[in-house]
Amino acid sequence: MLIWIVLAVVLLPLVALALAVRPVLARLPQLRRAAVALQRRATEAEALRETAEALQQRAEGVQRQLDTAQQRLAVIKAKRG
């Protein structure tokens, strides 16, 4: 009788654990695909961030050129009139 009680105390939690872990193990392939997709998106986001920074620097350079051109135009207009 004692053996049955010990087996029940040991085996029932193991069965419960196996039943709890089973759905997680069944979803592992989905989770792996999701992780790969997220990694790909992160890589794309990093590339886009670098492109955005380069465009920002270029826009700042163009803005400086525009400011210089406007100053020169103002000087030319002031000399003429």
PDB file of C-alpha atoms in Angstrom:
ATOM      1  CA  MET A   1       0.000   0.000   0.000  1.00  0.00           C
ATOM      2  CA  LEU A   2       2.841   2.384   0.821  1.00  0.00           C
ATOM      3  CA  ILE A   3       4.377   1.779  -2.595  1.00  0.00           C
ATOM      4  CA  TRP A   4       1.151   2.918  -4.302  1.00  0.00           C
ATOM      5  CA  ILE A   5       1.112   6.124  -2.260  1.00  0.00           C
ATOM      6  CA  VAL A   6       4.767   6.849  -3.076  1.00  0.00           C
ATOM      7  CA  LEU A   7       4.178   6.124  -6.753  1.00  0.00           C
ATOM      8  CA  ALA A   8       1.134   8.386  -6.775  1.00  0.00           C
ATOM      9  CA  VAL A   9       3.043  11.195  -5.044  1.00  0.00           C
ATOM     10  CA  VAL A  10       5.926  10.885  -7.502  1.00  0.00           C
ATOM     11  CA  LEU A  11       4.165  10.011 -10.748  1.00  0.00           C
ATOM     12  CA  LEU A  12       1.140  12.330 -10.595  1.00  0.00           C
ATOM     13  CA  PRO A  13       3.265  15.522 -10.502  1.00  0.00           C
ATOM     14  CA  LEU A  14       5.418  14.151 -13.337  1.00  0.00           C
ATOM     15  CA  VAL A  15       2.328  13.462 -15.439  1.00  0.00           C
ATOM     16  CA  ALA A  16       0.988  16.947 -14.649  1.00  0.00           C
ATOM     17  CA  LEU A  17       4.338  18.473 -15.635  1.00  0.00           C
ATOM     18  CA  ALA A  18       4.394  16.525 -18.891  1.00  0.00           C
ATOM     19  CA  LEU A  19       0.859  17.688 -19.699  1.00  0.00           C
ATOM     20  CA  ALA A  20       1.831  21.294 -18.967  1.00  0.00           C
ATOM     21  CA  VAL A  21       5.011  21.167 -21.070  1.00  0.00           C
ATOM     22  CA  ARG A  22       3.422  19.422 -24.055  1.00  0.00           C
ATOM     23  CA  PRO A  23       1.697  22.519 -25.576  1.00  0.00           C
ATOM     24  CA  VAL A  24       4.883  24.546 -25.264  1.00  0.00           C
ATOM     25  CA  LEU A  25       6.924  21.884 -27.002  1.00  0.00           C
ATOM     26  CA  ALA A  26       4.293  21.625 -29.728  1.00  0.00           C
ATOM     27  CA  ARG A  27       4.635  25.372 -30.443  1.00  0.00           C
ATOM     28  CA  LEU A  28       8.437  25.430 -30.594  1.00  0.00           C
ATOM     29  CA  PRO A  29       8.618  25.346 -34.412  1.00  0.00           C
ATOM     30  CA  GLN A  30       6.207  28.304 -34.609  1.00  0.00           C
ATOM     31  CA  LEU A  31       8.197  30.175 -32.002  1.00  0.00           C
ATOM     32  CA  ARG A  32      11.424  29.497 -33.884  1.00  0.00           C
ATOM     33  CA  ARG A  33       9.936  30.839 -37.132  1.00  0.00           C
ATOM     34  CA  ALA A  34       8.683  33.905 -35.280  1.00  0.00           C
ATOM     35  CA  ALA A  35      12.120  34.480 -33.760  1.00  0.00           C
ATOM     36  CA  VAL A  36      13.775  34.215 -37.179  1.00  0.00           C
ATOM     37  CA  ALA A  37      11.250  36.665 -38.633  1.00  0.00           C
ATOM     38  CA  LEU A  38      11.856  39.092 -35.773  1.00  0.00           C
ATOM     39  CA  GLN A  39      15.604  38.855 -36.283  1.00  0.00           C
ATOM     40  CA  ARG A  40      15.163  39.583 -39.984  1.00  0.00           C
ATOM     41  CA  ARG A  41      12.980  42.590 -39.162  1.00  0.00           C
ATOM     42  CA  ALA A  42      15.551  43.838 -36.670  1.00  0.00           C
ATOM     43  CA  THR A  43      18.251  43.631 -39.334  1.00  0.00           C
ATOM     44  CA  GLU A  44      16.048  45.506 -41.795  1.00  0.00           C
ATOM     45  CA  ALA A  45      15.273  48.139 -39.172  1.00  0.00           C
ATOM     46  CA  GLU A  46      18.971  48.644 -38.491  1.00  0.00           C
ATOM     47  CA  ALA A  47      19.662  49.095 -42.202  1.00  0.00           C
ATOM     48  CA  LEU A  48      16.802  51.589 -42.458  1.00  0.00           C
ATOM     49  CA  ARG A  49      18.124  53.481 -39.442  1.00  0.00           C
ATOM     50  CA  GLU A  50      21.553  53.775 -41.047  1.00  0.00           C
ATOM     51  CA  THR A  51      19.963  54.980 -44.298  1.00  0.00           C
ATOM     52  CA  ALA A  52      17.876  57.521 -42.394  1.00  0.00           C
ATOM     53  CA  GLU A  53      20.971  58.847 -40.638  1.00  0.00           C
ATOM     54  CA  ALA A  54      22.786  59.216 -43.962  1.00  0.00           C
ATOM     55  CA  LEU A  55      19.786  61.025 -45.451  1.00  0.00           C
ATOM     56  CA  GLN A  56      19.630  63.299 -42.414  1.00  0.00           C
ATOM     57  CA  GLN A  57      23.287  64.235 -42.852  1.00  0.00           C
ATOM     58  CA  ARG A  58      22.744  64.853 -46.551  1.00  0.00           C
ATOM     59  CA  ALA A  59      19.694  67.013 -45.813  1.00  0.00           C
ATOM     60  CA  GLU A  60      21.737  69.056 -43.343  1.00  0.00           C
ATOM     61  CA  GLY A  61      24.417  69.573 -45.985  1.00  0.00           C
ATOM     62  CA  VAL A  62      21.853  70.650 -48.569  1.00  0.00           C
ATOM     63  CA  GLN A  63      20.310  73.018 -45.995  1.00  0.00           C
ATOM     64  CA  ARG A  64      23.736  74.602 -45.386  1.00  0.00           C
ATOM     65  CA  GLN A  65      24.222  75.026 -49.145  1.00  0.00           C
ATOM     66  CA  LEU A  66      20.766  76.591 -49.420  1.00  0.00           C
ATOM     67  CA  ASP A  67      21.537  79.002 -46.585  1.00  0.00           C
ATOM     68  CA  THR A  68      24.804  79.977 -48.271  1.00  0.00           C
ATOM     69  CA  ALA A  69      23.051  80.483 -51.608  1.00  0.00           C
ATOM     70  CA  GLN A  70      20.384  82.652 -49.970  1.00  0.00           C
ATOM     71  CA  GLN A  71      23.050  84.773 -48.267  1.00  0.00           C
ATOM     72  CA  ARG A  72      24.883  85.244 -51.566  1.00  0.00           C
ATOM     73  CA  LEU A  73      21.643  86.126 -53.315  1.00  0.00           C
ATOM     74  CA  ALA A  74      20.882  88.696 -50.630  1.00  0.00           C
ATOM     75  CA  VAL A  75      24.361  90.196 -51.079  1.00  0.00           C
ATOM     76  CA  ILE A  76      23.880  90.339 -54.873  1.00  0.00           C
ATOM     77  CA  LYS A  77      20.476  91.978 -54.497  1.00  0.00           C
ATOM     78  CA  ALA A  78      21.882  94.492 -52.001  1.00  0.00           C
ATOM     79  CA  LYS A  79      24.685  95.461 -54.435  1.00  0.00           C
ATOM     80  CA  ARG A  80      22.231  95.950 -57.292  1.00  0.00           C
ATOM     81  CA  GLY A  81      19.670  97.940 -55.610  1.00  0.00           C
TER      82      GLY A  81
END
